mmCIF file of C-alpha atoms in Angstrom:
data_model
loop_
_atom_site.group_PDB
_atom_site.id
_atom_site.type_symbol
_atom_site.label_atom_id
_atom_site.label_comp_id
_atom_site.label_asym_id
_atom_site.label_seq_id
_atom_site.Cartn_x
_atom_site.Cartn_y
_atom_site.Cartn_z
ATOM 1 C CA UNK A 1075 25.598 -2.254 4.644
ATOM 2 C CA UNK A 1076 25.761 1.472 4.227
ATOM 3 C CA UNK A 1077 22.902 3.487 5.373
ATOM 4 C CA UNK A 1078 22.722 5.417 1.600
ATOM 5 C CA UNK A 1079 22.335 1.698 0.575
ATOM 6 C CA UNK A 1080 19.468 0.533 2.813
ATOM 7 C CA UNK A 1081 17.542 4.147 2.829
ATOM 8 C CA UNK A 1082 17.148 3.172 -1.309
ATOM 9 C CA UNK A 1083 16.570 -0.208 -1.317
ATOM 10 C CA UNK A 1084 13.554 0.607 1.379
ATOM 11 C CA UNK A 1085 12.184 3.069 -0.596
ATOM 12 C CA UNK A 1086 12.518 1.757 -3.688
ATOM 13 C CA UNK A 1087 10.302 -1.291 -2.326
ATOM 14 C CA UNK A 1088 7.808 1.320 -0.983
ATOM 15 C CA UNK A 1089 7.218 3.786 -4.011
ATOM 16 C CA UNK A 1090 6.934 0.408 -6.209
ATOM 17 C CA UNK A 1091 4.207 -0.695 -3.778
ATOM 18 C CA UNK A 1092 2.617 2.602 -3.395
ATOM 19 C CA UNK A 1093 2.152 2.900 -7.671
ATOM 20 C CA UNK A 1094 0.585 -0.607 -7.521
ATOM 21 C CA UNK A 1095 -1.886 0.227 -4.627
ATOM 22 C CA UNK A 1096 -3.028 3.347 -6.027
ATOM 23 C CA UNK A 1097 -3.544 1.359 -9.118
ATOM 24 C CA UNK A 1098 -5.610 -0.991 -7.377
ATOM 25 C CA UNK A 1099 -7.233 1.564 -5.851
ATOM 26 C CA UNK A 1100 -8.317 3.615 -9.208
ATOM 27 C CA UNK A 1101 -9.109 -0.186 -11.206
ATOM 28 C CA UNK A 1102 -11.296 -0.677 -8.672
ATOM 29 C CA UNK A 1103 -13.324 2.480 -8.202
ATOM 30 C CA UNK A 1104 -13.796 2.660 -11.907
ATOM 31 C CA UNK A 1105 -15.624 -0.449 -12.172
ATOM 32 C CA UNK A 1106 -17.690 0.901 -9.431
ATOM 33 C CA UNK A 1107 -18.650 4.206 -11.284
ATOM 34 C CA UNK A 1108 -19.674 2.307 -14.417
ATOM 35 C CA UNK A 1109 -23.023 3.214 -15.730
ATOM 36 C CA UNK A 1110 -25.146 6.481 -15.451
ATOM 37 C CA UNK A 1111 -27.339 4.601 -12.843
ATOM 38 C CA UNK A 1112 -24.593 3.465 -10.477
ATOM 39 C CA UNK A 1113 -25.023 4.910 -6.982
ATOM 40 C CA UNK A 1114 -21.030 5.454 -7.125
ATOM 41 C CA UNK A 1115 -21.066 7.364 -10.574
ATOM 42 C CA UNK A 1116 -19.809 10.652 -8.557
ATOM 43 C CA UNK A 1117 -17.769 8.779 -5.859
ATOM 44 C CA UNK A 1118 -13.777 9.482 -6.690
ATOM 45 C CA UNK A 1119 -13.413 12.313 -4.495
ATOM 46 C CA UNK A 1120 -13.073 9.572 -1.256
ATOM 47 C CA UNK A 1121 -9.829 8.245 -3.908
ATOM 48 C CA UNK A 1122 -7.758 11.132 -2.818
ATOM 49 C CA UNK A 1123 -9.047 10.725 0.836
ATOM 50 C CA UNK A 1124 -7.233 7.216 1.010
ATOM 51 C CA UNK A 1125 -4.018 8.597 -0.599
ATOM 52 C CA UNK A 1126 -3.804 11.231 2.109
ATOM 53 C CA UNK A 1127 -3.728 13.925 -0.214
ATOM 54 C CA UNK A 1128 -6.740 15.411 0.000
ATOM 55 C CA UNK A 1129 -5.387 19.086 0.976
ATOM 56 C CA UNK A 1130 -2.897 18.773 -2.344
ATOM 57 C CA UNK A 1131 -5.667 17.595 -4.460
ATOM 58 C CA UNK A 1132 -8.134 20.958 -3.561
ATOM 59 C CA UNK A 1133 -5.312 23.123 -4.031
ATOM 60 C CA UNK A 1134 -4.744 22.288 -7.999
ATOM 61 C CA UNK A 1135 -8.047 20.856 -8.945
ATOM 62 C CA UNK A 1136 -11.497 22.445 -9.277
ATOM 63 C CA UNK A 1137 -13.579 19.563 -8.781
ATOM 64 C CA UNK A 1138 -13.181 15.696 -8.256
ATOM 65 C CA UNK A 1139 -14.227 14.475 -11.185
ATOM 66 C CA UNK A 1140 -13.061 11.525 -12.807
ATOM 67 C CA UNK A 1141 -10.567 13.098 -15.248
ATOM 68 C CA UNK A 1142 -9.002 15.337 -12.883
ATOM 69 C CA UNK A 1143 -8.954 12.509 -9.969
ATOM 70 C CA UNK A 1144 -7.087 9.979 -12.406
ATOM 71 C CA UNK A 1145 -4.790 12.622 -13.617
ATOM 72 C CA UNK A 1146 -3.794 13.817 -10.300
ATOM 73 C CA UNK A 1147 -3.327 9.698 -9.172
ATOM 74 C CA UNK A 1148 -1.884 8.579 -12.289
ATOM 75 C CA UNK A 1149 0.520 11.187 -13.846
ATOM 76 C CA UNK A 1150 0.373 14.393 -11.214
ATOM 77 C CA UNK A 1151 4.150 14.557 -10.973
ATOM 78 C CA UNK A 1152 3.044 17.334 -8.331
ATOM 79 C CA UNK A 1153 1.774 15.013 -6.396
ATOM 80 C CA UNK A 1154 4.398 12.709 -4.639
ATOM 81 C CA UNK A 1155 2.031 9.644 -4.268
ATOM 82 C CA UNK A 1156 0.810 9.657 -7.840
ATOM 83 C CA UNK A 1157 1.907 6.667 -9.501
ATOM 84 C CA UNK A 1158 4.226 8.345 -12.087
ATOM 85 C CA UNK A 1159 6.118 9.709 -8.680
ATOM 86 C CA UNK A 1160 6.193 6.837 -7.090
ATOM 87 C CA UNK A 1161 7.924 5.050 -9.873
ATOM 88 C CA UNK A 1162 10.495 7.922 -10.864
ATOM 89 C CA UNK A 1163 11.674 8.260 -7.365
ATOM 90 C CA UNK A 1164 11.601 4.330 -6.931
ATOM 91 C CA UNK A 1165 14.147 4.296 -10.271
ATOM 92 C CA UNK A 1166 16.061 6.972 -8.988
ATOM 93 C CA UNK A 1167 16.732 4.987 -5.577
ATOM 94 C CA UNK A 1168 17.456 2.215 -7.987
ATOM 95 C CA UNK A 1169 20.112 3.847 -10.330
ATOM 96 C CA UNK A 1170 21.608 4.628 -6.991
ATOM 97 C CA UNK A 1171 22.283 1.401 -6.118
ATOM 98 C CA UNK A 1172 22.630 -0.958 -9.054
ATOM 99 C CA UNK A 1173 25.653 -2.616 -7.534
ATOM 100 C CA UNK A 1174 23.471 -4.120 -4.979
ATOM 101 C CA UNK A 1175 20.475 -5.026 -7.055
ATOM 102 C CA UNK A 1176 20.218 -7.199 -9.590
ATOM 103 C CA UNK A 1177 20.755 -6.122 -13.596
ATOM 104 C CA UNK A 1178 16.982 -7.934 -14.481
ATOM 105 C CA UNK A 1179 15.597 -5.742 -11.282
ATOM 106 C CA UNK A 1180 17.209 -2.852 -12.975
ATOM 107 C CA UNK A 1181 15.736 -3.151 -16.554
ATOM 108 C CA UNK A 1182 12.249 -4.169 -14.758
ATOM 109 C CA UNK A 1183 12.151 -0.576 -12.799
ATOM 110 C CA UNK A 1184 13.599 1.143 -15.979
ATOM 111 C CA UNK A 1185 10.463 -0.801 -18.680
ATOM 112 C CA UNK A 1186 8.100 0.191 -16.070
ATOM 113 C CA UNK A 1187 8.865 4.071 -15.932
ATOM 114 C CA UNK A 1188 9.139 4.065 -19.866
ATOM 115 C CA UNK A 1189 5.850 2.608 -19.648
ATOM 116 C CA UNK A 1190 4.055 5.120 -17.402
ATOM 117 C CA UNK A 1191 6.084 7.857 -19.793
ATOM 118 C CA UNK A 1192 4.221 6.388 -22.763
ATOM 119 C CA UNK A 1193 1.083 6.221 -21.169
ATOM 120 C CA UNK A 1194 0.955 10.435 -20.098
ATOM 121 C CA UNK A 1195 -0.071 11.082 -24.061
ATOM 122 C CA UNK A 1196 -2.488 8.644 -23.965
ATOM 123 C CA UNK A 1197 -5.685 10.575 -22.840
ATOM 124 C CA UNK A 1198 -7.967 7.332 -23.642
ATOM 125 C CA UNK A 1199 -6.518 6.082 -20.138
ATOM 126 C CA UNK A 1200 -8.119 9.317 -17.866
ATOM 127 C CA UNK A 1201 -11.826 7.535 -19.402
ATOM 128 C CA UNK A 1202 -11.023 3.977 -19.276
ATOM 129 C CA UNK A 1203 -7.985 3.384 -17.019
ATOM 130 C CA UNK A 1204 -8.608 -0.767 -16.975
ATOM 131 C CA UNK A 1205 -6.184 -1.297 -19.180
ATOM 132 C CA UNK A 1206 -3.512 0.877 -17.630
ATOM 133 C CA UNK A 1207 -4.275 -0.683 -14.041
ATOM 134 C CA UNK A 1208 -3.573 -4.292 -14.772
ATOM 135 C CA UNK A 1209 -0.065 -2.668 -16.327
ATOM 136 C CA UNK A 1210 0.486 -1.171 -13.178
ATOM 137 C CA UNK A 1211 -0.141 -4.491 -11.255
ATOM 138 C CA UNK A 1212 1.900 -6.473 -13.846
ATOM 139 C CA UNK A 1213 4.774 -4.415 -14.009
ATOM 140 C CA UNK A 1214 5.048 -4.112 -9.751
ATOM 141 C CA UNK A 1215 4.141 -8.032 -9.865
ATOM 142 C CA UNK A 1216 7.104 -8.612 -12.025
ATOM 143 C CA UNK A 1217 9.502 -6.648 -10.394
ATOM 144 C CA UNK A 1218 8.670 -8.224 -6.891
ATOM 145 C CA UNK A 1219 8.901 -11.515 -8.690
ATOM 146 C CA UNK A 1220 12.132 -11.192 -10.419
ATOM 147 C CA UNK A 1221 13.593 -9.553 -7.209
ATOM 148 C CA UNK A 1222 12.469 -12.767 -5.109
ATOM 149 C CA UNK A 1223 14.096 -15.007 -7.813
ATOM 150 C CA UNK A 1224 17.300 -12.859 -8.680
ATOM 151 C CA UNK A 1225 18.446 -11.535 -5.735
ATOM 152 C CA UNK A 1226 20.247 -12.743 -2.649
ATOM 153 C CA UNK A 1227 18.039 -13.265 -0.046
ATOM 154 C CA UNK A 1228 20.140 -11.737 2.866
ATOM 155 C CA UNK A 1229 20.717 -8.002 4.249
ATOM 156 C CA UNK A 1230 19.231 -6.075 0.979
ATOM 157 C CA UNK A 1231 16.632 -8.315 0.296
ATOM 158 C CA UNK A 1232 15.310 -7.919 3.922
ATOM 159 C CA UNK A 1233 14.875 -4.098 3.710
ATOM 160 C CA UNK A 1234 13.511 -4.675 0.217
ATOM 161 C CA UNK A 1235 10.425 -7.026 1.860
ATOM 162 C CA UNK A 1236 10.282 -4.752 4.847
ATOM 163 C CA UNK A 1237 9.840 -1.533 2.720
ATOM 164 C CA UNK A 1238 7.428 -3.301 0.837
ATOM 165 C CA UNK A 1239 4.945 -4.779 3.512
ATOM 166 C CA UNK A 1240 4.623 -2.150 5.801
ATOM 167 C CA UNK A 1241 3.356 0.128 2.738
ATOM 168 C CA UNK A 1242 0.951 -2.307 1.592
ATOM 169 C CA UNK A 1243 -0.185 -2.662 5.266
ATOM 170 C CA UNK A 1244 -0.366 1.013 5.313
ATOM 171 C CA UNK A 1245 -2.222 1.210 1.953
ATOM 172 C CA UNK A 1246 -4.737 -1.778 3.251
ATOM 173 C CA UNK A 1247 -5.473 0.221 6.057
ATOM 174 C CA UNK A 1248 -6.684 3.081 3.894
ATOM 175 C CA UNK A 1249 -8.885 1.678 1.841
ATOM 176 C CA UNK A 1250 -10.415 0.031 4.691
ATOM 177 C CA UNK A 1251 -11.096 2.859 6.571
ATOM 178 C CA UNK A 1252 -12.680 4.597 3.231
ATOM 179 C CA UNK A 1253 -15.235 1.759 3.008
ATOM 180 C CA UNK A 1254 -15.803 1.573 6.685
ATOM 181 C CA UNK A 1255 -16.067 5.626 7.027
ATOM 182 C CA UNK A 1256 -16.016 7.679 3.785
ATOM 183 C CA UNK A 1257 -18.819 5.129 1.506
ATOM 184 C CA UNK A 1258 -20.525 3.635 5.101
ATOM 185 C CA UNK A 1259 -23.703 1.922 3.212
ATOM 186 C CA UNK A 1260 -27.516 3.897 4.435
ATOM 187 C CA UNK A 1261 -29.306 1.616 6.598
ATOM 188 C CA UNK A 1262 -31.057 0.383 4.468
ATOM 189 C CA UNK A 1263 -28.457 -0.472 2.322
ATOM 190 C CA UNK A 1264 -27.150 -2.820 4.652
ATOM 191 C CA UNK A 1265 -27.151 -6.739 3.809
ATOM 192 C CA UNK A 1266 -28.774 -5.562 0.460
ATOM 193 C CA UNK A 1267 -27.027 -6.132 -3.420
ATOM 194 C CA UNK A 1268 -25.491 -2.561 -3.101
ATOM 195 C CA UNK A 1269 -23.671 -3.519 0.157
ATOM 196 C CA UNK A 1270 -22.514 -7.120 -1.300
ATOM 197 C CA UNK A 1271 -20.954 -4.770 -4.267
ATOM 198 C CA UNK A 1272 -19.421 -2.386 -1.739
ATOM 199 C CA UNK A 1273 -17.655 -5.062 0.220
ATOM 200 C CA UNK A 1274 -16.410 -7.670 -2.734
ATOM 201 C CA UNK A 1275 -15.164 -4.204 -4.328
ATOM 202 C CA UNK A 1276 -13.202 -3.689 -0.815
ATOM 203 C CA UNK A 1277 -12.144 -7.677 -1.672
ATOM 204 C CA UNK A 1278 -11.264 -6.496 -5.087
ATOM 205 C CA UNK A 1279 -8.960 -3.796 -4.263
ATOM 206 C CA UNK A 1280 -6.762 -5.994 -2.559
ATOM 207 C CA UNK A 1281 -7.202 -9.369 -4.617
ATOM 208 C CA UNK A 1282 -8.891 -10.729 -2.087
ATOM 209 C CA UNK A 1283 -11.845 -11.406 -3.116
ATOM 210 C CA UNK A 1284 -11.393 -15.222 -4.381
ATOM 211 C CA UNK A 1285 -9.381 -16.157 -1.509
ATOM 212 C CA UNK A 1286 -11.849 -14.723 0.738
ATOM 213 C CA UNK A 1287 -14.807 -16.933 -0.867
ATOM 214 C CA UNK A 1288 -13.059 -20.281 -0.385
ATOM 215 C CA UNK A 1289 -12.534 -19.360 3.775
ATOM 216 C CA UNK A 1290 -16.350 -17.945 4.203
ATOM 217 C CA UNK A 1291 -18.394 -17.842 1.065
ATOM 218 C CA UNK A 1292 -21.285 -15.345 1.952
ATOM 219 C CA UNK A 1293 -19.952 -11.503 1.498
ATOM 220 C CA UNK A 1294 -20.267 -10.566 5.511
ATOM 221 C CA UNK A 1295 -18.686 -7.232 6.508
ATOM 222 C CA UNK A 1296 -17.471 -8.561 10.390
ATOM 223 C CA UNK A 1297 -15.918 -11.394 8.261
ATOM 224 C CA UNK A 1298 -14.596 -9.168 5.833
ATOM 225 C CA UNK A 1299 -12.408 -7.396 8.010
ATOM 226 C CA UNK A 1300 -11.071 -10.263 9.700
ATOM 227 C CA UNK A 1301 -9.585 -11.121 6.406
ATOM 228 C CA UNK A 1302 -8.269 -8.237 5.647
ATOM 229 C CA UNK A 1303 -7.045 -7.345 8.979
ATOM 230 C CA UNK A 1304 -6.017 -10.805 10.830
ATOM 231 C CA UNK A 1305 -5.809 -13.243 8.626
ATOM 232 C CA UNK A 1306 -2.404 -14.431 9.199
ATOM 233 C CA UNK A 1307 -1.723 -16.331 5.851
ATOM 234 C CA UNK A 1308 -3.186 -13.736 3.085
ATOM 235 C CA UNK A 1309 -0.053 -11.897 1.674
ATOM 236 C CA UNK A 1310 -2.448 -8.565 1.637
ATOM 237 C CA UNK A 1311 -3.442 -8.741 4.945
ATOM 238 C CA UNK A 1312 -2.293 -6.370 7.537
ATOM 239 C CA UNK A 1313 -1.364 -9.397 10.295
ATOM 240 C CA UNK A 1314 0.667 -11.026 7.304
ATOM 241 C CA UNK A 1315 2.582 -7.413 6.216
ATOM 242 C CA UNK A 1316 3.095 -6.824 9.894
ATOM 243 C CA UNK A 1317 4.777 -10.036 10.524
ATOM 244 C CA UNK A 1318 6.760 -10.567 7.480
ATOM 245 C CA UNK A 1319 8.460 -6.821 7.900
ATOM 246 C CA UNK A 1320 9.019 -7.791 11.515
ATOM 247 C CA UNK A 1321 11.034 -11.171 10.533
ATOM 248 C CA UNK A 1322 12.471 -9.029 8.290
ATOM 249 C CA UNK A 1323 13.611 -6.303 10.355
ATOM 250 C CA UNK A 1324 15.170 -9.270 13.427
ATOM 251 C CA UNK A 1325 16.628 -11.019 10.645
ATOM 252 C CA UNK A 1326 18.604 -7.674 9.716
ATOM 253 C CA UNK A 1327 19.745 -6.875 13.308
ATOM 254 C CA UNK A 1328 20.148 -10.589 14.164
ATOM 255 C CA UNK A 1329 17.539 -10.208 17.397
ATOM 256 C CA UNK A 1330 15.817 -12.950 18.731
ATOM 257 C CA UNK A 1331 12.419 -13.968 18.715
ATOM 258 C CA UNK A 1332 10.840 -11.988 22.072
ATOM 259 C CA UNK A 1333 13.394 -9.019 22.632
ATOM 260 C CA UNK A 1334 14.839 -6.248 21.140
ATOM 261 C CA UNK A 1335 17.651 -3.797 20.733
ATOM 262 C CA UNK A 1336 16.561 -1.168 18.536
ATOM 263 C CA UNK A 1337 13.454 0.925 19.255
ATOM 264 C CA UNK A 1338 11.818 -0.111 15.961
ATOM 265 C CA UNK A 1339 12.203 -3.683 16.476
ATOM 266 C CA UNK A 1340 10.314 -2.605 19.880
ATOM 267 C CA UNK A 1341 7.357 -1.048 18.339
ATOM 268 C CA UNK A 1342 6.973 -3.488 15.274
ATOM 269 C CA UNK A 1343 7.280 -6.406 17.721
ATOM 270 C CA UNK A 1344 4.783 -4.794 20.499
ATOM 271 C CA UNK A 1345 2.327 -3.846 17.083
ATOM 272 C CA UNK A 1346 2.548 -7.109 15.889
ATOM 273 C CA UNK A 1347 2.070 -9.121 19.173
ATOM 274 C CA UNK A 1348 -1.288 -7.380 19.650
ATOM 275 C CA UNK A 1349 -2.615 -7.972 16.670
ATOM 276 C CA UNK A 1350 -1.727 -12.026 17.161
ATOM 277 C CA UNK A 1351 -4.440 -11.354 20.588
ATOM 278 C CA UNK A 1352 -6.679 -9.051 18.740
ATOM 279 C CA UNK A 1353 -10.278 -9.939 18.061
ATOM 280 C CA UNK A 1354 -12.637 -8.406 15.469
ATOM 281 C CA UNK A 1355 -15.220 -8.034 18.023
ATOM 282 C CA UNK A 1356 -12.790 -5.619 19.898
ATOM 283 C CA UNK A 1357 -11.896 -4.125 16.970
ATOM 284 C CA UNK A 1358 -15.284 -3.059 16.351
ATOM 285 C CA UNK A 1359 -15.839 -2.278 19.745
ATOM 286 C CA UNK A 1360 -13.530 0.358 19.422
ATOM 287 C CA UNK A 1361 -14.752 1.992 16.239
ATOM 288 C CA UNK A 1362 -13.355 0.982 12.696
ATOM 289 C CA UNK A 1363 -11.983 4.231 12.089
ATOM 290 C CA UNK A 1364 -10.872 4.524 15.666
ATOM 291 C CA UNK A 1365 -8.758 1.237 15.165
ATOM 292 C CA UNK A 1366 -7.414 2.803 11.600
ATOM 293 C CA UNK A 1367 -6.497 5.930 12.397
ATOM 294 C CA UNK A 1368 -4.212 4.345 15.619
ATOM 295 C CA UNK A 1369 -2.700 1.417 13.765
ATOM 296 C CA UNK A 1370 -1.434 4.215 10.766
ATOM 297 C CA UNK A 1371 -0.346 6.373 13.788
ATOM 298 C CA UNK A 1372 1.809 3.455 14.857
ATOM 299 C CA UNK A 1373 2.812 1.971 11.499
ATOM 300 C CA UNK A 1374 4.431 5.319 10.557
ATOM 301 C CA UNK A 1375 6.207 5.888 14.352
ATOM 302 C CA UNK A 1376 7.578 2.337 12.993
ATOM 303 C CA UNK A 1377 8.806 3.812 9.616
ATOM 304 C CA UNK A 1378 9.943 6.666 11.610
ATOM 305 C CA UNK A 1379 11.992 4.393 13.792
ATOM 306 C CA UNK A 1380 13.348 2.861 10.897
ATOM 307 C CA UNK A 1381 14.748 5.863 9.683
ATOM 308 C CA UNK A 1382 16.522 6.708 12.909
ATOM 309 C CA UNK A 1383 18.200 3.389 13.491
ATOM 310 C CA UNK A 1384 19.250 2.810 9.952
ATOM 311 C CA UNK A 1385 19.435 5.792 7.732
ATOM 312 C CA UNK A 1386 20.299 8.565 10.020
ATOM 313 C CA UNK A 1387 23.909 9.121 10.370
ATOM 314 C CA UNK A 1388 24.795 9.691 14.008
ATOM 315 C CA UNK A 1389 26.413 13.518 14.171
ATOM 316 C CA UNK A 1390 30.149 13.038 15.657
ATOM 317 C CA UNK A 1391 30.880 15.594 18.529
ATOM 318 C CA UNK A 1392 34.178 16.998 18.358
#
């Protein structure tokens, strides 16, 4: 396959991710910040905090209020993780390549940016953005779906799923690390109805919340982060992203189970093996944020290694 080929397939699978999880991520806070009495009325500045675009965000906006927070996340096209960015470039890498994906995958990216280019007029969505969320969702849902169903499983497809988990691992990390840091409960908030809301909201975010219930019931936050983190059969857990994109990855290079050839199949394959060996004790131990801020640190060094071994063209020496 030729590198121009993978680098847009990857990154097509990442934007469309990214626009979903920022989705979730606005859906969710929303129904947090309804009512005047809510304690989170005011909290959507920590939003731009998990996008990593904090420093982008001050620069064009006054305050972090809800209207400017949504608009920067939703439509922004200034801002390259704003969902309306993440889709154009994702249909750009697709009109690239629409001899390797599939025609339905093609009209899927193309009704989901006509969407989004509806939706920019429509300033209902910057006070109730419900609506516009579960679109979002839908449309990304669809798209993933009809790629599964449509589309050769074989060199493609693999950076497709790749591309795709390690952003939502990325994007599950970030949110965590909000809750954990940015909205830590008082306390005497902890254990209390305010801290169940803060934690199933967490749940929420990542549609976790009813899977969650049927493997421990009672909202606990130590329990709560094992999901999220090391649950090895949740699709939006980080173990599960970290392990698909690493089957992925040896099923591209045709590596076996326990070595490697390439330097990201090293650090995928050393990131994932601790995490099979990890405990949530140590975790915590070592600091939630601590933990976070490492694991993105190494999940990007993989993305980076990614790039090197299949997108970079080697220069030839004379």
């Amino acid at each position: 396959m030729l590198s121009r080929v993978a680098n847009s397939v990857y990154w097509m699978s990442r934007m469309v991710e990214r626009a979903e999880n920022v989705a979730r991520f606005i859906d969710v806070n929303y129904n947090l910040t309804l009512g005047d009495s809510s304690p989170f009325v005011n909290q959507w500045e920590p939003l731009v905090f998990t996008t990593g675009d904090y420093d982008l965000f001050k620069k064009n906006y006054d305050t972090a209020s809800r209207e400017n927070v949504l608009k920067f996340l939703a439509f922004d096209r200034d801002n390259p993780n704003s969902i309306m960015s993440c889709v154009m470039l994702a249909r750009e890498n697709a009109r690239t390549i629409r001899e390797t994906i599939t025609s339905p995958m093609w009209e899927h990216v193309n009704r989901f940016y006509l969407m989004l280019r509806n939706a920019v007029n429509d300033s209902s969505i910057l006070y109730d953005p419900v609506s516009f969320c579960a679109e979002v969702r839908n449309a990304s849902h669809t798209l993933v779906g009809t790629t599964y169903t449509t589309m050769s499983h074989g060199e493609a497809w693999h950076f497709l799923r790749m591309g795709r988990l390690l952003e939502r691992a990325d994007k599950i990390s970030r949110i965590a690390d909000v809750q954990y840091y940015l909205l830590l409960p008082k306390a005497e908030d902890v254990g209390t109805s305010l801290d169940v809301v803060r934690w199933s909201a967490l749940l929420r975010s990542n549609s976790a919340l009813e899977m969650y219930r049927r493997v421990y019931g009672a909202i606990e936050p130590n329990n709560v982060a094992q999901f999220l983190i090391l649950d090895r059969h949740f699709p939006r857990s980080i173990r599960f992203c970290l392990i698909g994109a690493q089957h992925s990855l040896m099923e591209i290079t045709g590596s076996r189970p326990g070595t490697f050839r390439l330097r990201s199949e090293q650090l995928i394959g050393r990131l994932s093996s601790e995490f099979d060996y990890m405990s949530i004790e140590e975790i915590i131990d070592q600091g939630m944020h601590e933990f976070i801020d490492d694991f993105q640190t190494r999940v990007n060094n993989v993305g980076n290694a990614i790039h090197e071994d299949f997108f970079t063209v080697p220069m030839r020496v004379e």
